[in-house]
């Protein structure tokens, strides 16, 4: 029986410019049917560091903090996982409804501890016509300008329970 697995992708960083730095490595957790469950929040220079970040995440699964919230610009729901106050994983897409976001976060958390770590990387090329994605919410610069990530609004578990009770 196939199970969820971490795959490693060599991809241009979101701030990639032609003639700029080489591709960097990011991980993605996929389900047994190849559906993306989530991805790493940080791009790594080498495969070994990216793999190490996955193993560290799996070893510290009991210490992670899961946050759900909306992106103010779009109103769409998204989630992220933090370890020691640093974003380590992000939803692979945004969701129109809070319950879809919660459901997909739960699938990620279920798969995380037992997922297989696949060796090697896969080359990924984005469609150059699309606007680049913003960098992960770990700070830094984008084109020399300070990067300010979209802030997720925290929803306490008690409030989420009330919302789910009212919706159901």
XYZ file of N, CA, C and O in Angstrom:
672
model
N 0.841 -1.183 0.000
C 0.000 0.000 0.000
C 0.881 1.240 0.000
O 1.808 1.357 0.787
N 0.573 2.163 -0.878
C 1.335 3.398 -0.972
C 0.933 4.337 0.163
O -0.194 4.320 0.639
N 1.873 5.177 0.597
C 1.567 6.124 1.664
C 2.037 7.517 1.257
O 2.694 7.692 0.243
N 1.707 8.478 2.098
C 2.133 9.849 1.826
C 3.648 9.918 1.832
O 4.325 9.113 2.460
N 4.185 10.913 1.115
C 5.634 11.015 1.006
C 6.063 12.458 0.794
O 5.312 13.273 0.282
N 7.284 12.719 1.217
C 7.917 14.008 0.973
C 8.699 13.911 -0.325
O 9.491 12.983 -0.498
N 8.477 14.842 -1.226
C 9.271 14.930 -2.440
C 10.019 16.257 -2.408
O 9.561 17.232 -1.800
N 11.161 16.291 -3.051
C 12.012 17.472 -3.037
C 12.071 18.045 -4.443
O 12.350 17.329 -5.405
N 11.794 19.339 -4.543
C 11.680 19.998 -5.825
C 12.775 21.040 -5.990
O 12.954 21.903 -5.127
N 13.498 20.960 -7.087
C 14.469 21.987 -7.445
C 13.721 22.990 -8.306
O 13.327 22.688 -9.431
N 13.492 24.168 -7.745
C 12.664 25.157 -8.420
C 13.284 26.539 -8.326
O 14.014 26.827 -7.379
N 12.964 27.387 -9.292
C 13.422 28.768 -9.163
C 12.770 29.381 -7.928
O 11.594 29.136 -7.657
N 13.520 30.138 -7.175
C 12.937 30.797 -6.009
C 11.937 31.833 -6.486
O 12.028 32.316 -7.612
N 10.965 32.208 -5.642
C 9.953 33.172 -6.073
C 10.543 34.488 -6.571
O 9.978 35.123 -7.430
N 11.699 34.900 -6.059
C 12.309 36.164 -6.483
C 13.337 35.932 -7.596
O 14.153 36.798 -7.857
N 13.292 34.776 -8.245
C 14.296 34.414 -9.260
C 14.286 35.398 -10.424
O 13.242 35.725 -10.972
N 15.445 35.864 -10.793
C 15.635 36.744 -11.943
C 16.522 36.011 -12.949
O 17.436 35.297 -12.548
N 16.302 36.196 -14.239
C 17.195 35.573 -15.224
C 18.638 35.968 -14.950
O 18.930 37.127 -14.690
N 19.516 34.992 -14.958
C 20.919 35.240 -14.678
C 21.205 35.332 -13.194
O 22.330 35.564 -12.781
N 20.170 35.149 -12.375
C 20.325 35.224 -10.919
C 20.776 33.902 -10.356
O 21.308 33.053 -11.070
N 20.541 33.680 -9.055
C 20.994 32.455 -8.421
C 20.314 31.217 -9.002
O 19.228 31.298 -9.557
N 20.969 30.086 -8.864
C 20.458 28.818 -9.378
C 19.200 28.409 -8.623
O 18.826 29.006 -7.619
N 18.569 27.360 -9.119
C 17.386 26.825 -8.452
C 17.716 26.451 -7.022
O 18.847 26.105 -6.700
N 16.708 26.506 -6.171
C 16.864 26.101 -4.786
C 15.881 24.962 -4.516
O 15.002 24.691 -5.321
N 16.044 24.310 -3.383
C 15.282 23.097 -3.076
C 14.192 23.414 -2.049
O 14.446 24.063 -1.034
N 12.996 22.922 -2.297
C 11.875 23.031 -1.364
C 11.191 21.663 -1.320
O 11.199 20.926 -2.305
N 10.620 21.305 -0.172
C 9.941 20.014 -0.075
C 8.440 20.202 -0.218
O 7.897 21.281 0.009
N 7.776 19.114 -0.617
C 6.323 19.079 -0.692
C 5.856 17.735 -0.140
O 6.456 16.704 -0.439
N 4.840 17.756 0.679
C 4.235 16.536 1.192
C 3.039 16.218 0.309
O 2.157 17.068 0.125
N 3.035 15.014 -0.283
C 1.946 14.609 -1.164
C 1.265 13.363 -0.604
O 1.884 12.542 0.071
N -0.020 13.246 -0.896
C -0.807 12.100 -0.436
C -0.514 10.891 -1.312
O 0.148 11.012 -2.348
N -1.027 9.712 -0.954
C -0.805 8.520 -1.788
C -1.319 8.681 -3.220
O -0.800 8.062 -4.139
N -2.320 9.542 -3.431
C -2.829 9.751 -4.789
C -2.195 10.983 -5.456
O -2.735 11.524 -6.411
N -1.034 11.408 -4.925
C -0.228 12.511 -5.474
C -0.840 13.897 -5.313
O -0.435 14.836 -5.975
N -1.806 14.045 -4.440
C -2.387 15.364 -4.176
C -1.487 16.110 -3.200
O -1.125 15.579 -2.152
N -1.089 17.348 -3.529
C -0.247 18.110 -2.599
C -0.990 18.398 -1.295
O -2.131 18.861 -1.311
N -0.344 18.103 -0.175
C -0.934 18.359 1.135
C -0.375 19.639 1.759
O -1.058 20.294 2.537
N 0.846 19.969 1.448
C 1.498 21.159 1.987
C 2.918 21.210 1.466
O 3.386 20.279 0.815
N 3.603 22.335 1.752
C 4.962 22.488 1.266
C 5.805 23.201 2.303
O 5.290 23.811 3.240
N 7.100 23.128 2.104
C 8.017 23.799 2.998
C 7.898 25.309 2.870
O 7.591 25.835 1.805
N 8.163 26.012 3.954
C 8.094 27.472 3.953
C 9.421 28.100 3.571
O 9.482 29.286 3.304
N 10.478 27.297 3.531
C 11.826 27.817 3.286
C 12.456 27.073 2.109
O 12.379 25.855 2.029
N 13.081 27.824 1.218
C 13.872 27.242 0.134
C 15.291 27.030 0.658
O 15.834 27.898 1.334
N 15.881 25.891 0.329
C 17.219 25.543 0.800
C 18.202 25.543 -0.363
O 17.838 25.260 -1.501
N 19.467 25.817 -0.042
C 20.506 25.844 -1.071
C 20.854 24.450 -1.577
O 21.172 24.282 -2.747
N 20.798 23.460 -0.680
C 21.180 22.105 -1.071
C 20.156 21.095 -0.568
O 19.457 21.330 0.419
N 20.107 19.980 -1.260
C 19.173 18.902 -0.933
C 19.336 18.422 0.512
O 18.358 18.204 1.220
N 20.578 18.269 0.970
C 20.826 17.732 2.311
C 20.172 18.594 3.389
O 19.595 18.073 4.348
N 20.227 19.901 3.244
C 19.605 20.788 4.236
C 18.085 20.692 4.182
O 17.414 20.740 5.200
N 17.547 20.576 2.995
C 16.101 20.457 2.841
C 15.613 19.151 3.466
O 14.627 19.125 4.196
N 16.324 18.067 3.196
C 15.978 16.762 3.780
C 16.081 16.814 5.301
O 15.230 16.291 6.006
N 17.115 17.479 5.805
C 17.302 17.620 7.246
C 16.134 18.389 7.876
O 15.684 18.050 8.966
N 15.624 19.398 7.175
C 14.491 20.161 7.713
C 13.238 19.286 7.811
O 12.461 19.414 8.755
N 13.054 18.371 6.852
C 11.919 17.447 6.907
C 12.066 16.495 8.092
O 11.118 16.283 8.864
N 13.242 15.917 8.263
C 13.469 14.987 9.369
C 13.313 15.690 10.717
O 12.765 15.116 11.666
N 13.753 16.941 10.799
C 13.592 17.726 12.021
C 12.107 17.977 12.305
O 11.658 17.864 13.443
N 11.356 18.294 11.274
C 9.914 18.510 11.429
C 9.223 17.237 11.910
O 8.404 17.281 12.836
N 9.568 16.106 11.322
C 8.961 14.842 11.743
C 9.348 14.490 13.181
O 8.527 13.980 13.937
N 10.588 14.766 13.567
C 11.045 14.446 14.920
C 10.408 15.347 15.973
O 10.315 14.962 17.137
N 9.972 16.523 15.583
C 9.417 17.487 16.536
C 7.937 17.757 16.310
O 7.442 18.837 16.635
N 7.238 16.787 15.768
C 5.822 16.964 15.445
C 4.993 17.325 16.681
O 3.988 18.030 16.572
N 5.424 16.906 17.856
C 4.682 17.219 19.076
C 4.858 18.673 19.522
O 4.125 19.157 20.380
N 5.791 19.401 18.917
C 6.053 20.789 19.299
C 5.539 21.804 18.285
O 5.683 23.003 18.493
N 4.963 21.349 17.200
C 4.538 22.296 16.166
C 3.267 23.030 16.580
O 2.473 22.546 17.387
N 3.094 24.199 16.016
C 1.901 25.016 16.233
C 1.258 25.241 14.869
O 1.910 25.722 13.946
N 0.002 24.863 14.746
C -0.731 25.036 13.494
C -1.593 26.287 13.594
O -2.308 26.472 14.579
N -1.516 27.140 12.589
C -2.283 28.376 12.550
C -3.111 28.426 11.280
O -2.617 28.116 10.194
N -4.362 28.818 11.415
C -5.239 29.011 10.276
C -5.666 30.474 10.276
O -5.763 31.094 11.328
N -5.924 30.996 9.112
C -6.393 32.373 9.046
C -6.688 32.778 7.628
O -6.548 31.991 6.692
N -7.116 34.020 7.498
C -7.425 34.544 6.181
C -6.347 35.515 5.737
O -5.715 36.170 6.554
N -6.172 35.581 4.446
C -5.283 36.576 3.863
C -6.160 37.796 3.601
O -7.124 37.716 2.837
N -5.885 38.922 4.268
C -6.775 40.086 4.164
C -7.034 40.537 2.727
O -8.135 40.956 2.410
N -6.052 40.452 1.853
C -6.224 40.934 0.483
C -7.278 40.143 -0.296
O -8.008 40.698 -1.108
N -7.364 38.831 -0.055
C -8.278 38.002 -0.841
C -9.441 37.445 -0.034
O -10.451 37.049 -0.607
N -9.286 37.353 1.278
C -10.311 36.731 2.105
C -10.265 35.220 2.071
O -11.071 34.550 2.709
N -9.322 34.646 1.349
C -9.185 33.190 1.277
C -8.494 32.675 2.524
O -7.685 33.364 3.133
N -8.800 31.434 2.865
C -8.220 30.791 4.037
C -6.925 30.076 3.675
O -6.790 29.545 2.577
N -6.006 30.049 4.625
C -4.726 29.395 4.450
C -4.258 28.914 5.818
O -4.784 29.342 6.840
N -3.295 28.010 5.822
C -2.725 27.554 7.096
C -1.215 27.558 7.001
O -0.651 27.583 5.920
N -0.584 27.543 8.172
C 0.866 27.396 8.237
C 1.197 26.645 9.518
O 0.433 26.629 10.476
N 2.351 26.024 9.506
C 2.870 25.290 10.661
C 4.121 26.018 11.134
O 4.993 26.335 10.329
N 4.200 26.245 12.435
C 5.379 26.881 13.009
C 6.058 25.926 13.982
O 5.401 25.141 14.659
N 7.365 26.032 14.037
C 8.185 25.292 14.991
C 9.150 26.305 15.572
O 9.900 26.941 14.820
N 9.101 26.481 16.876
C 9.933 27.489 17.553
C 9.730 28.873 16.943
O 10.679 29.601 16.657
N 8.478 29.244 16.718
C 8.084 30.565 16.193
C 8.594 30.857 14.787
O 8.661 32.014 14.368
N 8.979 29.826 14.057
C 9.412 29.990 12.665
C 8.466 29.187 11.767
O 8.163 28.026 12.070
N 8.022 29.797 10.676
C 7.172 29.082 9.729
C 8.002 27.988 9.055
O 9.092 28.248 8.556
N 7.499 26.753 9.098
C 8.210 25.627 8.489
C 7.399 24.948 7.389
O 7.966 24.239 6.563
N 6.081 25.142 7.382
C 5.237 24.524 6.358
C 4.064 25.455 6.059
O 3.589 26.173 6.940
N 3.613 25.399 4.809
C 2.500 26.231 4.346
C 1.505 25.373 3.584
O 1.867 24.348 3.008
N 0.263 25.832 3.562
C -0.702 25.150 2.714
C -0.255 25.301 1.264
O 0.345 26.311 0.895
N -0.527 24.310 0.458
C -0.082 24.367 -0.929
C -1.015 25.209 -1.780
O -0.692 25.506 -2.924
N -2.142 25.605 -1.220
C -3.066 26.501 -1.912
C -3.938 27.201 -0.881
O -3.869 26.891 0.305
N -4.765 28.127 -1.325
C -5.701 28.791 -0.419
C -7.085 28.173 -0.610
O -7.350 27.486 -1.608
N -7.968 28.437 0.339
C -9.289 27.807 0.355
C -10.366 28.875 0.494
O -10.183 29.865 1.208
N -11.500 28.653 -0.144
C -12.600 29.610 -0.053
C -13.318 29.530 1.293
O -13.862 30.518 1.764
N -13.327 28.360 1.895
C -14.068 28.156 3.143
C -13.142 27.705 4.268
O -12.198 26.951 4.051
N -13.472 28.132 5.476
C -12.679 27.772 6.653
C -12.671 26.265 6.864
O -11.636 25.689 7.211
N -13.791 25.608 6.644
C -13.848 24.165 6.888
C -12.961 23.391 5.911
O -12.408 22.358 6.256
N -12.810 23.884 4.666
C -11.899 23.248 3.711
C -10.458 23.396 4.175
O -9.656 22.469 4.070
N -10.131 24.571 4.699
C -8.786 24.823 5.208
C -8.494 23.891 6.377
O -7.444 23.248 6.421
N -9.419 23.806 7.325
C -9.247 22.949 8.497
C -9.109 21.483 8.085
O -8.237 20.773 8.576
N -9.945 21.031 7.167
C -9.900 19.649 6.699
C -8.530 19.331 6.101
O -7.922 18.312 6.411
N -8.031 20.212 5.243
C -6.747 19.966 4.594
C -5.578 20.080 5.558
O -4.591 19.351 5.425
N -5.660 20.953 6.536
C -4.635 21.020 7.580
C -4.601 19.703 8.355
O -3.529 19.155 8.624
N -5.771 19.166 8.696
C -5.827 17.891 9.413
C -5.220 16.759 8.586
O -4.530 15.895 9.120
N -5.449 16.739 7.259
C -4.850 15.711 6.403
C -3.329 15.833 6.414
O -2.613 14.842 6.443
N -2.811 17.059 6.386
C -1.370 17.277 6.444
C -0.812 16.744 7.762
O 0.181 16.021 7.780
N -1.464 17.101 8.877
C -0.981 16.690 10.196
C -1.044 15.176 10.388
O -0.187 14.602 11.061
N -2.035 14.521 9.794
C -2.127 13.058 9.867
C -0.990 12.393 9.112
O -0.435 11.391 9.547
N -0.646 12.934 7.952
C 0.374 12.326 7.096
C 1.791 12.621 7.565
O 2.702 11.811 7.337
N 1.990 13.748 8.202
C 3.330 14.232 8.544
C 4.218 13.225 9.272
O 5.326 12.962 8.817
N 3.801 12.619 10.379
C 4.748 11.784 11.131
C 5.184 10.503 10.427
O 6.299 10.028 10.657
N 4.344 9.942 9.570
C 4.646 8.642 8.963
C 5.014 8.724 7.483
O 5.242 7.689 6.853
N 5.064 9.918 6.940
C 5.340 10.065 5.510
C 6.752 9.599 5.175
O 7.701 9.834 5.919
N 6.863 8.946 4.041
C 8.149 8.466 3.530
C 8.948 9.653 2.989
O 8.385 10.576 2.395
N 10.253 9.639 3.189
C 11.130 10.672 2.652
C 11.784 10.115 1.389
O 12.612 9.217 1.458
N 11.371 10.635 0.233
C 11.850 10.139 -1.055
C 13.221 10.754 -1.350
O 13.384 11.965 -1.256
N 14.208 9.935 -1.707
C 15.541 10.489 -2.007
C 15.571 11.215 -3.354
O 14.807 10.890 -4.260
N 16.455 12.187 -3.445
C 16.666 12.909 -4.698
C 15.697 14.051 -4.905
O 14.761 14.242 -4.133
N 15.952 14.822 -5.957
C 15.104 15.973 -6.267
C 14.489 15.816 -7.653
O 14.978 15.065 -8.486
N 13.430 16.573 -7.875
C 12.774 16.643 -9.176
C 12.881 18.085 -9.663
O 12.673 19.012 -8.891
N 13.161 18.251 -10.936
C 13.272 19.585 -11.520
C 11.883 20.141 -11.793
O 11.044 19.450 -12.372
N 11.651 21.379 -11.422
C 10.356 22.025 -11.631
C 10.596 23.342 -12.350
O 11.460 24.116 -11.961
N 9.820 23.591 -13.361
C 9.876 24.874 -14.067
C 8.486 25.489 -14.033
O 7.514 24.851 -14.427
N 8.415 26.706 -13.564
C 7.133 27.406 -13.540
C 6.894 28.051 -14.893
O 7.812 28.395 -15.615
N 5.620 28.268 -15.195
C 5.242 28.997 -16.392
C 5.724 30.432 -16.218
O 5.305 31.132 -15.316
N 6.618 30.860 -17.066
C 7.241 32.185 -16.927
C 6.249 33.323 -17.158
O 6.543 34.462 -16.873
N 5.068 33.035 -17.700
C 4.098 34.097 -17.945
C 3.365 34.502 -16.673
O 2.826 35.579 -16.585
N 3.305 33.635 -15.685
C 2.603 33.941 -14.438
C 3.486 34.784 -13.537
O 4.703 34.673 -13.557
N 2.845 35.585 -12.713
C 3.588 36.385 -11.740
C 4.191 35.445 -10.709
O 3.570 34.443 -10.333
N 5.403 35.725 -10.237
C 6.025 34.849 -9.245
C 5.271 34.894 -7.921
O 4.657 35.887 -7.575
N 5.318 33.764 -7.205
C 4.721 33.700 -5.876
C 5.574 34.500 -4.906
O 6.774 34.627 -5.095
N 4.953 35.017 -3.823
C 5.765 35.722 -2.834
C 6.650 34.739 -2.093
O 6.331 33.556 -2.000
N 7.783 35.210 -1.550
C 8.659 34.323 -0.795
C 7.980 33.856 0.489
O 6.977 34.429 0.903
N 8.497 32.809 1.118
C 7.899 32.302 2.349
C 7.950 33.360 3.447
O 8.773 34.267 3.403
N 7.051 33.256 4.455
C 6.947 34.286 5.488
C 8.070 34.225 6.513
O 7.832 34.213 7.702
N 9.296 34.206 6.055
C 10.418 34.156 6.987
C 11.207 35.458 6.965
O 12.298 35.535 7.485
N 10.644 36.486 6.343
C 11.321 37.777 6.298
C 12.305 37.833 5.159
O 12.263 37.070 4.221
N 13.210 38.804 5.207
C 14.224 38.936 4.177
C 13.869 40.042 3.209
O 13.110 40.952 3.531
N 14.405 39.956 2.010
C 14.148 40.981 1.012
C 13.658 40.353 -0.267
O 13.880 39.188 -0.544
N 12.976 41.140 -1.043
C 12.487 40.745 -2.356
C 12.882 41.863 -3.299
O 12.366 42.966 -3.199
N 13.846 41.597 -4.173
C 14.325 42.617 -5.089
C 14.945 43.806 -4.379
O 14.807 44.933 -4.811
N 15.601 43.563 -3.237
C 16.241 44.625 -2.482
C 15.307 45.361 -1.537
O 15.741 46.167 -0.724
N 13.996 45.118 -1.654
C 13.024 45.778 -0.783
C 12.654 44.856 0.368
O 12.584 43.638 0.189
N 12.399 45.399 1.581
C 11.974 44.535 2.690
C 10.683 43.813 2.315
O 9.788 44.410 1.720
N 10.622 42.556 2.653
C 9.447 41.750 2.351
C 8.537 41.708 3.571
O 8.979 41.397 4.665
N 7.288 42.032 3.355
C 6.292 41.958 4.427
C 5.234 40.946 4.004
O 4.402 41.253 3.149
N 5.272 39.742 4.575
C 4.319 38.708 4.154
C 2.902 39.052 4.573
O 2.694 39.796 5.520
N 1.946 38.515 3.838
C 0.554 38.652 4.247
C 0.398 37.980 5.597
O 0.880 36.873 5.811
N -0.241 38.642 6.515
C -0.346 38.123 7.876
C -1.626 37.323 8.022
O -2.698 37.796 7.682
N -1.479 36.123 8.525
C -2.643 35.313 8.832
C -3.192 35.755 10.184
O -2.435 36.010 11.116
N -4.488 35.851 10.246
C -5.105 36.230 11.517
C -5.318 34.953 12.314
O -5.886 33.994 11.822
N -4.859 34.940 13.549
C -4.968 33.752 14.379
C -6.403 33.559 14.841
O -7.078 34.505 15.222
N -6.848 32.315 14.813
C -8.158 31.962 15.327
C -7.954 30.930 16.424
O -7.386 29.867 16.189
N -8.386 31.267 17.605
C -8.189 30.360 18.734
C -8.998 29.087 18.524
O -10.032 29.101 17.859
N -8.557 27.962 19.120
C -9.314 26.707 18.986
C -10.747 26.833 19.506
O -11.664 26.267 18.928
N -10.958 27.606 20.590
C -12.304 27.773 21.140
C -13.201 28.491 20.138
O -14.348 28.109 19.914
N -12.668 29.531 19.498
C -13.458 30.273 18.501
C -13.750 29.388 17.296
O -14.854 29.416 16.755
N -12.764 28.591 16.867
C -12.976 27.694 15.735
C -14.065 26.675 16.066
O -14.925 26.386 15.245
N -14.053 26.143 17.288
C -15.087 25.189 17.693
C -16.476 25.821 17.636
O -17.435 25.205 17.177
N -16.594 27.073 18.108
C -17.875 27.773 18.048
C -18.311 27.986 16.603
O -19.468 27.784 16.253
N -17.370 28.400 15.757
C -17.685 28.625 14.350
C -18.149 27.344 13.676
O -19.123 27.328 12.936
N -17.450 26.243 13.966
C -17.819 24.970 13.360
C -19.187 24.494 13.866
O -19.973 23.941 13.112
N -19.463 24.719 15.145
C -20.753 24.329 15.708
C -21.877 25.119 15.050
O -22.901 24.573 14.685
N -21.648 26.429 14.851
C -22.665 27.275 14.234
C -22.867 26.944 12.775
O -23.972 27.064 12.238
N -21.805 26.536 12.080
C -21.900 26.215 10.655
C -22.541 24.844 10.424
O -23.088 24.587 9.368
N -22.393 23.958 11.392
C -22.846 22.570 11.206
C -24.231 22.377 11.597
O -25.109 21.765 11.212
